[in-house]
Coordinates of C-alpha atoms in Angstrom, one line a residue:
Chain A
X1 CA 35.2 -7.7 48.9
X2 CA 32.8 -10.9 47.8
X3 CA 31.2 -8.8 45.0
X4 CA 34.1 -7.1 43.6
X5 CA 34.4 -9.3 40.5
X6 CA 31.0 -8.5 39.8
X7 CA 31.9 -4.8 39.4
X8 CA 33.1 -4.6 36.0
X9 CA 30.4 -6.2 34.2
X10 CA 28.1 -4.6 36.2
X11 CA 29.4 -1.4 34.9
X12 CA 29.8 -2.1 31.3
X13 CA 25.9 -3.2 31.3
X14 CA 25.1 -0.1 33.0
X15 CA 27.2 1.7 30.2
X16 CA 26.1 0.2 27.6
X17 CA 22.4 0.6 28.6
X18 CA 22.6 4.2 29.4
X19 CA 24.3 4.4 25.8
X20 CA 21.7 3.0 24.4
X21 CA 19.1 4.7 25.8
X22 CA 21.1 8.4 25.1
X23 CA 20.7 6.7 21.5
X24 CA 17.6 6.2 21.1
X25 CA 16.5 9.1 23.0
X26 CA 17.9 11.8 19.9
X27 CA 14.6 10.9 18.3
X28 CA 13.2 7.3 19.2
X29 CA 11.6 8.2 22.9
X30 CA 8.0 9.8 23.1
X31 CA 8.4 13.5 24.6
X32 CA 5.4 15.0 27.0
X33 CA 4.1 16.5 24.0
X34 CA 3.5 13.8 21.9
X35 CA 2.0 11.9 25.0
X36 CA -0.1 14.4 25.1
X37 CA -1.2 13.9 21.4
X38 CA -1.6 10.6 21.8
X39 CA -4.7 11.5 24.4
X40 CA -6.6 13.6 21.9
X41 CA -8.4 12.7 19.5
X42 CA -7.2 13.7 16.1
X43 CA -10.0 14.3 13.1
X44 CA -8.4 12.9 9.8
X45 CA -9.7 14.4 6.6
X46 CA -9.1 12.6 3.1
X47 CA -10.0 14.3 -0.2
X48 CA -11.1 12.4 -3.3
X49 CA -11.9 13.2 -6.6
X50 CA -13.1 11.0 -9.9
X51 CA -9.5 9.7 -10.4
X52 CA -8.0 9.3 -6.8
X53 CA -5.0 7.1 -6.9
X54 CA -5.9 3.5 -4.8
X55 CA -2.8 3.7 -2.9
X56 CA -2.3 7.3 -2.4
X57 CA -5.6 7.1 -0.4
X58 CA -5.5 3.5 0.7
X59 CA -1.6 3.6 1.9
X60 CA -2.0 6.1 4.3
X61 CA -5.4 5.0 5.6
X62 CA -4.0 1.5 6.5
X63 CA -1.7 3.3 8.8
X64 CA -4.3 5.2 10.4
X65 CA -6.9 2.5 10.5
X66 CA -4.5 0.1 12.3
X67 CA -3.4 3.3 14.7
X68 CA -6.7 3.5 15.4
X69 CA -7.3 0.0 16.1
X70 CA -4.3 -1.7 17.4
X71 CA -2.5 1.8 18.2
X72 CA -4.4 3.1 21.4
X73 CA -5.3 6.4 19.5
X74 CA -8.6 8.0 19.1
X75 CA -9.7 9.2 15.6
X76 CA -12.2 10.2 13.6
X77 CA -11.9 10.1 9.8
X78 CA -13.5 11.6 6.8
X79 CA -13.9 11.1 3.4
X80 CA -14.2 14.5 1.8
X81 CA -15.6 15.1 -1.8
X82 CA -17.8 17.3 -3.9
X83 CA -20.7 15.4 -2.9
X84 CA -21.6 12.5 -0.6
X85 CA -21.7 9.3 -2.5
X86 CA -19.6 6.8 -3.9
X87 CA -16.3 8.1 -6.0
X88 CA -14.7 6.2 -8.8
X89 CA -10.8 5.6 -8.8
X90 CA -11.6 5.8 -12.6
X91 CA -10.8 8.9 -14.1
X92 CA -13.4 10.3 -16.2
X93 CA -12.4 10.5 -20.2
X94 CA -10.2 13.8 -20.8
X95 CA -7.2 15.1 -22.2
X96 CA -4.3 13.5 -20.9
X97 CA -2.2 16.9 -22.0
X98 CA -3.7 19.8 -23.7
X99 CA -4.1 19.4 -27.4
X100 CA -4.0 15.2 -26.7
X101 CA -6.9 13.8 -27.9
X102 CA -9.4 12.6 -25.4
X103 CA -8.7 9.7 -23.8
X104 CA -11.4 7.0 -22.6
X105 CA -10.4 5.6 -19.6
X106 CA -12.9 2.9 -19.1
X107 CA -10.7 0.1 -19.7
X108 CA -9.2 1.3 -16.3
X109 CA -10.1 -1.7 -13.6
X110 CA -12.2 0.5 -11.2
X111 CA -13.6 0.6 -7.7
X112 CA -15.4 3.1 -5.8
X113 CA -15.1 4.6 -2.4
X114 CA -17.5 6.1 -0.2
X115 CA -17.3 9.8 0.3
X116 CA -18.9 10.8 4.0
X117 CA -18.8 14.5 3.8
X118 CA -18.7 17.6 0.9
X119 CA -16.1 20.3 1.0
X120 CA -19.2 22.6 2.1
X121 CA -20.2 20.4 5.5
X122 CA -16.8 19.0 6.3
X123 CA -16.2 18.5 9.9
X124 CA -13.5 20.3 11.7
X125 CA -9.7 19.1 11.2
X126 CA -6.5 18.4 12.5
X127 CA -5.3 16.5 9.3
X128 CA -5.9 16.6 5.5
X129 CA -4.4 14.3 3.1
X130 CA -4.6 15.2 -0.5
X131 CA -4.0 12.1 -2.8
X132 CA -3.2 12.5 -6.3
X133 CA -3.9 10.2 -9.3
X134 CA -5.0 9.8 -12.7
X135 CA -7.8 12.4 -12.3
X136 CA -5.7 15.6 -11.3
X137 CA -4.9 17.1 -14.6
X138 CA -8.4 16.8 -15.2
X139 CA -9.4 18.9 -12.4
X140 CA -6.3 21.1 -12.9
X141 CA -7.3 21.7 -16.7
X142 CA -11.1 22.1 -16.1
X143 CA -10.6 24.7 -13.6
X144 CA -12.1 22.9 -11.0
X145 CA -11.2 24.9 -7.8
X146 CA -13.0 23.3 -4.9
X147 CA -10.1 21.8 -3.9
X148 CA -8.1 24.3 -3.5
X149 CA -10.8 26.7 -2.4
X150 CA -11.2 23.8 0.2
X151 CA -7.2 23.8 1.3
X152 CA -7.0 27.8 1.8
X153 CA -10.2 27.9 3.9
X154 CA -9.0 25.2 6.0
X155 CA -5.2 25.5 6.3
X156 CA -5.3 28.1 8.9
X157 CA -6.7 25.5 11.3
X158 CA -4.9 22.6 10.4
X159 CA -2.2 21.2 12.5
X160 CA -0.7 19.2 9.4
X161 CA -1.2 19.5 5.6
X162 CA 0.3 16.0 3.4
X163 CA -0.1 15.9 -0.1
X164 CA 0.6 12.4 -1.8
X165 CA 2.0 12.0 -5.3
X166 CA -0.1 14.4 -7.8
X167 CA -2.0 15.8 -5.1
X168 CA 0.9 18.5 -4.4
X169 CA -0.7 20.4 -7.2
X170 CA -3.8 21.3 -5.4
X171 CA -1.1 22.6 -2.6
X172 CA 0.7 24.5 -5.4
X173 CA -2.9 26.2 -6.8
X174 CA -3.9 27.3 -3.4
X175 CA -0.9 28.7 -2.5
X176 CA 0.2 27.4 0.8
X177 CA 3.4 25.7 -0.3
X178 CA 4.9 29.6 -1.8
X179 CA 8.2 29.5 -0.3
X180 CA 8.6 26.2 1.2
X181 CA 9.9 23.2 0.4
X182 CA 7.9 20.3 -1.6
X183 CA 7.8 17.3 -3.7
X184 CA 5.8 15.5 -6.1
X185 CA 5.5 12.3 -7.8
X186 CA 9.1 11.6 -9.8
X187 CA 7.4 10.4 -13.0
X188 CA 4.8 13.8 -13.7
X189 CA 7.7 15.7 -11.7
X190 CA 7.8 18.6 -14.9
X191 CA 4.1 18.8 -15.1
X192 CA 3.5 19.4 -11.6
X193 CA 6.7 21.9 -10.5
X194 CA 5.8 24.3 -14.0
X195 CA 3.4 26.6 -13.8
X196 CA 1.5 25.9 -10.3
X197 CA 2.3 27.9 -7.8
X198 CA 5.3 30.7 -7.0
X199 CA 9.0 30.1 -5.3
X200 CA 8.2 26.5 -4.5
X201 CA 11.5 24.9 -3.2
X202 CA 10.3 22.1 -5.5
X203 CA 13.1 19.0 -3.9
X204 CA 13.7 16.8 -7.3
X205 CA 15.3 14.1 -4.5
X206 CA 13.1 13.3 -2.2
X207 CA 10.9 10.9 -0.6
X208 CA 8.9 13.2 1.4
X209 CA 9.0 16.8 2.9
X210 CA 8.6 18.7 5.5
X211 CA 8.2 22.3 5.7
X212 CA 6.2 24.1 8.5
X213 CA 3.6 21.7 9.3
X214 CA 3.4 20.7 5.3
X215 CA 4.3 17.3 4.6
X216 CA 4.3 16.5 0.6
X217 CA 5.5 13.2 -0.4
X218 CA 6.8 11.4 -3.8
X219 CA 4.6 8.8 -6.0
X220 CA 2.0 6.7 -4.5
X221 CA 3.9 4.2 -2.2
X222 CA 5.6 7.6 -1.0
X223 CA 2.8 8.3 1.3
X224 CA 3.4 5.0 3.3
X225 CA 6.9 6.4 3.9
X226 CA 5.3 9.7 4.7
X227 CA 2.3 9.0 7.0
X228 CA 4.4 6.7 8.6
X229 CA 7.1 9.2 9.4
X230 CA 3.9 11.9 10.7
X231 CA 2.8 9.6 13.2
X232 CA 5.9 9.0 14.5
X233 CA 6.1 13.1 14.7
X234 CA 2.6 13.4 16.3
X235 CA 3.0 10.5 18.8
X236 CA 6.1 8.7 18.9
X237 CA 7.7 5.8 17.9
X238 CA 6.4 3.3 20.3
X239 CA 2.4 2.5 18.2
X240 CA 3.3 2.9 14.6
X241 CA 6.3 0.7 15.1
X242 CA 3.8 -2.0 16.2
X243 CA 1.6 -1.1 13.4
X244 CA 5.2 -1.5 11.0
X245 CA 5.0 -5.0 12.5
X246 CA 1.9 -5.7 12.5
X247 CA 1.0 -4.7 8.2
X248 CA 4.6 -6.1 7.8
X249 CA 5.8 -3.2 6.1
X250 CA 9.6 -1.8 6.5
X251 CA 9.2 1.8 6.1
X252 CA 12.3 3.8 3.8
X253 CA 13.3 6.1 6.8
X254 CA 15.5 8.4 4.9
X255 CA 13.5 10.8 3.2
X256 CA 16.4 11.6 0.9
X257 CA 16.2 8.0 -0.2
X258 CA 14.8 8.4 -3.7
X259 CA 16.0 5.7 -6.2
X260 CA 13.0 6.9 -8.5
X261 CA 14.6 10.3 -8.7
X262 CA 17.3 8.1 -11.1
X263 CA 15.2 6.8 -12.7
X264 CA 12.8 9.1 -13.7
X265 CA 15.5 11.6 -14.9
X266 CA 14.7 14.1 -11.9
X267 CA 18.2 15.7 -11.7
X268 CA 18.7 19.4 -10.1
X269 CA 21.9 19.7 -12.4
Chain B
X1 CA 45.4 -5.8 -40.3
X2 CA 44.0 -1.8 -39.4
X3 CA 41.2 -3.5 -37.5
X4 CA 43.2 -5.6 -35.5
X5 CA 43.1 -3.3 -31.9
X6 CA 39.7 -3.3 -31.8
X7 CA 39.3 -6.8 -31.7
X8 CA 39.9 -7.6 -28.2
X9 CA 37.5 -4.7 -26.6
X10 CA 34.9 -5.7 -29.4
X11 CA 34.9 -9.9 -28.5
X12 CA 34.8 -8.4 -24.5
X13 CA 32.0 -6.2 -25.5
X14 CA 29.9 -8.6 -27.4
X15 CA 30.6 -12.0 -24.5
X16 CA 29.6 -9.1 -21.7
X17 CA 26.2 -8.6 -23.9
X18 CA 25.9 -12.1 -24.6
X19 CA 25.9 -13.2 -20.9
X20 CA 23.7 -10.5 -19.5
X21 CA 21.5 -11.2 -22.4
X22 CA 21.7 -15.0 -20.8
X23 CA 21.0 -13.7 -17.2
X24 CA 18.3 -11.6 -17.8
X25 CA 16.7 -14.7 -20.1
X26 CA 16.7 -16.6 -16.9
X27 CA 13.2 -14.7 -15.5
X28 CA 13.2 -11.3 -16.9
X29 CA 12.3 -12.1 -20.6
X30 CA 8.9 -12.5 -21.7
X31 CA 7.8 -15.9 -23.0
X32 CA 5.4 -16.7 -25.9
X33 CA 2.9 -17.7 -23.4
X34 CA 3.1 -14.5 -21.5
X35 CA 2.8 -12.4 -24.7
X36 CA -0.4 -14.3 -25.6
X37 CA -1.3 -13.8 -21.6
X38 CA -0.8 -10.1 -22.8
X39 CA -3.7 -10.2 -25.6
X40 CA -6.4 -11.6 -23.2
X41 CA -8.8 -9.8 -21.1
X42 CA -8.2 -11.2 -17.5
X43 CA -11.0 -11.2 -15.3
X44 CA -9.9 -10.3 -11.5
X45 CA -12.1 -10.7 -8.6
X46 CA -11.9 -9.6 -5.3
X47 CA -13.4 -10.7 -2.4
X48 CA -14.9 -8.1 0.4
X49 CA -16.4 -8.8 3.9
X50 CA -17.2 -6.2 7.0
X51 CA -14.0 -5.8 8.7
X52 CA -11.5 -6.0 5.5
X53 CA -8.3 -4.9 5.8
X54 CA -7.6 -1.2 3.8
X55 CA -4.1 -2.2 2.3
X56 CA -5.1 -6.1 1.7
X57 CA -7.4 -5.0 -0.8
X58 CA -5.9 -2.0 -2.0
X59 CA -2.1 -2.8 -2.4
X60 CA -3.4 -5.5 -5.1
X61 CA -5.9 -2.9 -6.7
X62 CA -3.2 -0.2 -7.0
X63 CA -1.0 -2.6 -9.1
X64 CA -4.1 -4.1 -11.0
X65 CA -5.0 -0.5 -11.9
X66 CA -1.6 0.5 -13.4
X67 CA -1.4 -2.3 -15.5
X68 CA -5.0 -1.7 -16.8
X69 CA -4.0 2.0 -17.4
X70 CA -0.2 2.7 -18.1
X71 CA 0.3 -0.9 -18.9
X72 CA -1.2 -1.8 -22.1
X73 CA -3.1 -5.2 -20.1
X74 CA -7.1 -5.3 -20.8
X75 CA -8.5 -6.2 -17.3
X76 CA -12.1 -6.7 -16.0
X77 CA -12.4 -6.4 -12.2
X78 CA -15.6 -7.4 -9.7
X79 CA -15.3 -6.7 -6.3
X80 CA -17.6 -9.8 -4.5
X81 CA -19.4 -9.8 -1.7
X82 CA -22.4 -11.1 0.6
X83 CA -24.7 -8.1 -1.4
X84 CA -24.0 -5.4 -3.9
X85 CA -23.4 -2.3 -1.7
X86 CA -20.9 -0.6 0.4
X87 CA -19.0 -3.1 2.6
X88 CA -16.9 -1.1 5.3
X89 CA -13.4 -2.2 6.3
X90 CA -14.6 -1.9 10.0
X91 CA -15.2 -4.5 11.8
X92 CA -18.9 -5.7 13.4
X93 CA -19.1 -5.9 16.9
X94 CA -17.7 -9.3 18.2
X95 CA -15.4 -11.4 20.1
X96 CA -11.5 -11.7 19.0
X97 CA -11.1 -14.7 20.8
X98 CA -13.7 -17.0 21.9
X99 CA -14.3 -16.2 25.6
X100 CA -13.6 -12.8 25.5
X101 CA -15.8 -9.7 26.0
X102 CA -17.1 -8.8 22.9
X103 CA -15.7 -6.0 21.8
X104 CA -17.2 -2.8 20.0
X105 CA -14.8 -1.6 17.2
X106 CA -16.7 1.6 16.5
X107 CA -13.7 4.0 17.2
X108 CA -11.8 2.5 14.4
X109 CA -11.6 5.1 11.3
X110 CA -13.2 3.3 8.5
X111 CA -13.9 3.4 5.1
X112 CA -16.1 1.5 2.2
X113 CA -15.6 -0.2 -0.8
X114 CA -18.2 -0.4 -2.7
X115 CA -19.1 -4.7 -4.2
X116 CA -20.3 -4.7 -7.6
X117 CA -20.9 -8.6 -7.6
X118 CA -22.3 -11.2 -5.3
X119 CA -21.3 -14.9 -4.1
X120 CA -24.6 -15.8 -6.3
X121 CA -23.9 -13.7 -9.6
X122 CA -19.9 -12.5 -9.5
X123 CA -18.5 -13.2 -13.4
X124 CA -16.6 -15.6 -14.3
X125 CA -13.0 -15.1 -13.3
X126 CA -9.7 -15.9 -14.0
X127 CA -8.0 -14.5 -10.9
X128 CA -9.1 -14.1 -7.7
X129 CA -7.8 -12.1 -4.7
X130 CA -9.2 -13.0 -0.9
X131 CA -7.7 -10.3 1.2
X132 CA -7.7 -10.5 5.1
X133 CA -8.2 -8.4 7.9
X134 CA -10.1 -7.9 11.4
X135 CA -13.5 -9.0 10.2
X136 CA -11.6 -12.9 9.2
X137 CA -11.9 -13.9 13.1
X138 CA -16.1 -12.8 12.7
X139 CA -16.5 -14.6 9.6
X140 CA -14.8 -17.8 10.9
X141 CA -16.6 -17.7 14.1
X142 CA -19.6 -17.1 13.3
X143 CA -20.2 -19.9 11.3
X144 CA -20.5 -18.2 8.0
X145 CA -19.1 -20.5 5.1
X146 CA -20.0 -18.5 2.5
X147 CA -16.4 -16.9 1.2
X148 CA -14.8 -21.0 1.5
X149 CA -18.1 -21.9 -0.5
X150 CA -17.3 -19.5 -3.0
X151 CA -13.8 -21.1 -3.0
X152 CA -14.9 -24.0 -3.4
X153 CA -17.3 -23.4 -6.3
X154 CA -14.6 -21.2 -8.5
X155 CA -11.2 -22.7 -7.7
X156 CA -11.7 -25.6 -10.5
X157 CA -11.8 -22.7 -13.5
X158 CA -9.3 -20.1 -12.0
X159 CA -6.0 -19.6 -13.5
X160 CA -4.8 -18.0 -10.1
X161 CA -6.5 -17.9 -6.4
X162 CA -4.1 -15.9 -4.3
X163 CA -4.4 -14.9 -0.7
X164 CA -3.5 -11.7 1.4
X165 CA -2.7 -12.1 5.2
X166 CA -5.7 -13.9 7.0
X167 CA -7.2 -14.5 3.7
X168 CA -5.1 -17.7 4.0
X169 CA -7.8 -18.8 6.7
X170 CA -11.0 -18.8 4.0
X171 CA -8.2 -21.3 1.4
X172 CA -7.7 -23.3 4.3
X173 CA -11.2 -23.9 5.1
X174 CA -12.4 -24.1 1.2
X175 CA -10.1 -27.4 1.6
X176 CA -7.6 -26.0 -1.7
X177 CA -4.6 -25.6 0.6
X178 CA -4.5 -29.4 1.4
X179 CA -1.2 -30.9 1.1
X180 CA 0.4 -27.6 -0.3
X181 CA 2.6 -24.6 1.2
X182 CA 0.9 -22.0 2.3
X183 CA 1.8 -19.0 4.4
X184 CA 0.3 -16.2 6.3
X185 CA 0.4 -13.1 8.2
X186 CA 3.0 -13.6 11.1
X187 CA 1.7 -11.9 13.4
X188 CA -1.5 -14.2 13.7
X189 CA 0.7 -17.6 12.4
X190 CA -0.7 -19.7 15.4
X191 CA -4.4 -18.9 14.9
X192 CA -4.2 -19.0 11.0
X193 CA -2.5 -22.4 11.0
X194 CA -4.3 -23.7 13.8
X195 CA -7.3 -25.8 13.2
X196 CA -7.6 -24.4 9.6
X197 CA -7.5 -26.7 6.8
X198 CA -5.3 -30.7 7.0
X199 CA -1.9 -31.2 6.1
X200 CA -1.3 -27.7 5.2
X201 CA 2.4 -27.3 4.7
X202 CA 2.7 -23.5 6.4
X203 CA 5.4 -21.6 5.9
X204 CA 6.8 -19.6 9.2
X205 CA 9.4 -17.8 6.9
X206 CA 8.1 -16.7 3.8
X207 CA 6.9 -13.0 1.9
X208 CA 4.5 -15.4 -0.4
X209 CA 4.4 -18.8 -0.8
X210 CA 3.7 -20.2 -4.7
X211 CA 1.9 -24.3 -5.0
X212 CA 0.9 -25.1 -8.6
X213 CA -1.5 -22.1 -8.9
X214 CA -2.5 -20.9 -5.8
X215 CA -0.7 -18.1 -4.1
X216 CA -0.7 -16.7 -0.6
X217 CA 0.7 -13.8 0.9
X218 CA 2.3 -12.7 4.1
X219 CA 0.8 -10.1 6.2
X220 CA -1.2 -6.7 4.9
X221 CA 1.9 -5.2 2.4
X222 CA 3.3 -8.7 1.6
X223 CA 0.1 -8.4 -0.6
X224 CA 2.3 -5.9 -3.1
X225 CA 5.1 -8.5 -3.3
X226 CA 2.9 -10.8 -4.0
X227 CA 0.7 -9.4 -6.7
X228 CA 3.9 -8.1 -8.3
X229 CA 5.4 -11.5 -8.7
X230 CA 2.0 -13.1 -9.6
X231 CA 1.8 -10.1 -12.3
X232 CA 5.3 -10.6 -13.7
X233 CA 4.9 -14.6 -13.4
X234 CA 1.2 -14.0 -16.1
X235 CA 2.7 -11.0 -17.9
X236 CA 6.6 -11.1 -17.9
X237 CA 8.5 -8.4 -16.2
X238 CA 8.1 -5.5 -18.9
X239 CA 5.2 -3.6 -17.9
X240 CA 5.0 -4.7 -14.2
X241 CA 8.2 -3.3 -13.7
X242 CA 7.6 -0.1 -15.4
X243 CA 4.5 -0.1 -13.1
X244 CA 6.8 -0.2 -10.1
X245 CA 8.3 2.8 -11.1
X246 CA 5.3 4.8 -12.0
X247 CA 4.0 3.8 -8.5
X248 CA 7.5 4.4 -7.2
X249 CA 7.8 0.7 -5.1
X250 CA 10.5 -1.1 -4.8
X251 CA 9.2 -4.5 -4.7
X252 CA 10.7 -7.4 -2.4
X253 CA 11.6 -9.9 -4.9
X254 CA 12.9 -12.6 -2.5
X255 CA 9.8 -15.1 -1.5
X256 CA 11.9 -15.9 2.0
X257 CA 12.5 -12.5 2.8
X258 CA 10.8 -12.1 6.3
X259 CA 12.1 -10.3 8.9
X260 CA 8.7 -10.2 10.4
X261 CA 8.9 -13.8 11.4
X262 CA 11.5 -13.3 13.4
X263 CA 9.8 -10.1 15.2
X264 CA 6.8 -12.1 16.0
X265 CA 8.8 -15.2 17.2
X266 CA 7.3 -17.5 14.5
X267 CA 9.6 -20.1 14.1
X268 CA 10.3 -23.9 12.7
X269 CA 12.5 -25.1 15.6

């Protein structure tokens, strides 16, 4: 009977660890599947257009960047435009609204990045982000359709569609988000939710989305939310944690937490 | 003596008004030198080298390009590097630490920026940003003093030099950081602060760390806090804070917030 008074406590640790681990199993342990991801590797497609918003692209390629650096995943990435070449973040001049006169926007600060493939000889995916920015109503309104051309010949192969900010609206034109759920950038939340697209669940509260395998997230910093909360889906928590740590960023995990929903006037009453 | 009732509410209304009027005056108003800060064309720069990091650079140019766009601020903005030309954010071949194998970082998904300026012929500037990121360790190591001499040569007619994660090590090395605070990204504290600059007062616990005029940053997204503080310090809080919406942050505001020291075990005791 030496070890008896070691009993108890030994039982409350035991407790208390398997409590924690029932915890964090409801969504914070790596299934078989996502191990299995996590041995592939995943081709990561990012559209750009004159106009691309720098975070809406740059946010989420941090993410993957450090995934595919620090993270233990295997990746290939491509920058996909209408031609091969550098692409300004400086939208061209246009009409900021129809009827608007056009606007010059070369007092924009500017910088460029490099497109590696066309929408003609893009490589096979598994991913596609769509950014928004500046430039989108000038492709909307100049019936530029490559993009979503682009979307509806490669959706049927896609394992996951994200929009960022703006960029929903090329999901809108080419029809994929028709009767699922979505969101868009708070501030041009009117613009984008009339007149693109039919029986879009548009969500005026929301930080991101997920419908199907369509992810659509809220303005700009949005995507950080969003792309961090798709590789958690794809792989687990255990890497993009790290990579949390590591580009000292504390993700919003709630992706009803939308403060800009307030202020922006976005109400659903 | 009709009037009398509404006295009481009316004095309560007007001493509410009065003393948040008072509170906000404390930081949130804009000064007379701010409002002339407002009327001059600021010239950014931002420094670029093989192995930046995406969101270094890019958190900063997302905020810069707001406020050159939605904000009514007249910026000019060079992006500097060893040559004009398409500087990727992966990293060279090379050893991490000295000893090791070197490695080859050709599976990390990368992208370029393109530089519009060089060390030799970048404009003359009021701010400039020197971001971080995996190519730092290269550049130290390798004996290439070019981004300190820059430092160096520029500090003396810069309104603002601010640093992003392991940007902190080029400050240290161009001497400037002698005798000031300074921080850096957590995760790589001990090799930042180690052997990098004398009598460097680093900060284990800080988001950004502010000495006379030079800035620096925590790791990767501490780069956002940053820039938004540095932009509301030159501009007051108006249009940097509608910027914040429009880009739907929500900015940490407290320098010492820093729960990523304590993740990485950086500590002053």
């Amino acid at each position: 009977m030496m070890l008896e008074p070691l009993r108890f406590p030994t039982i409350v640790a035991a407790a208390l660890f398997v409590a924690a681990f029932a915890q964090s199993s409801n969504n914070e342990t790596t299934t078989p599947e996502q191990r299995l991801n996590g041995k592939r590797t995943l081709s990561v497609g990012m559209v750009v257009f004159p106009g691309w918003q720098p975070m809406d692209v740059y946010g989420p390629i941090d993410i993957l960047y450090m995934m595919s650096s620090w993270g233990k995943y295997k990746m290939t990435f491509s920058v996909i435009a209408q031609e091969v070449g550098n692409v300004p973040s400086m939208p061209p001049p246009h009409r900021h609204q129809p009827g608007a006169p056009v606007s010059d926007w070369g007092h924009v600060i500017s910088s460029q990045i490099h497109a590696t493939h066309t929408f003609a000889n893009a490589p096979a995916l598994d991913v596609l982000f769509v950014p928004g920015g500046m430039g989108t109503r000038l492709v909307d309104s100049s019936n530029n359709t490559e993009i979503e051309q682009f979307i509806v010949k490669r959706y049927p192969r896609l394992d996951y569609l994200i929009s960022i900010c703006t960029g929903a609206v090329f999901l809108a034109k080419a029809g994929v988000l028709n009767g699922k759920r979505a969101t868009t950038n708070k501030a041009t939340y009117n613009w984008v939710t009339q007149g693109h697209g039919e029986n879009i669940k548009w969500e005026p509260n929301a930080r991101w989305t997920v419908d199907a395998n369509i992810w659509t997230s809220s303005g700009v910093t949005a995507g950080l939310d969003a792309t961090y909360a798709l590789m958690k889906h794809i792989y687990g928590p255990e890497e993009v944690d790290k990579v949390m740590a590591l580009i000292e960023y504390a993700p919003h995990t709630d992706p009803t937490w939308d403060p800009f929903a307030v202020f922006h006037k976005v109400c659903w009453f």
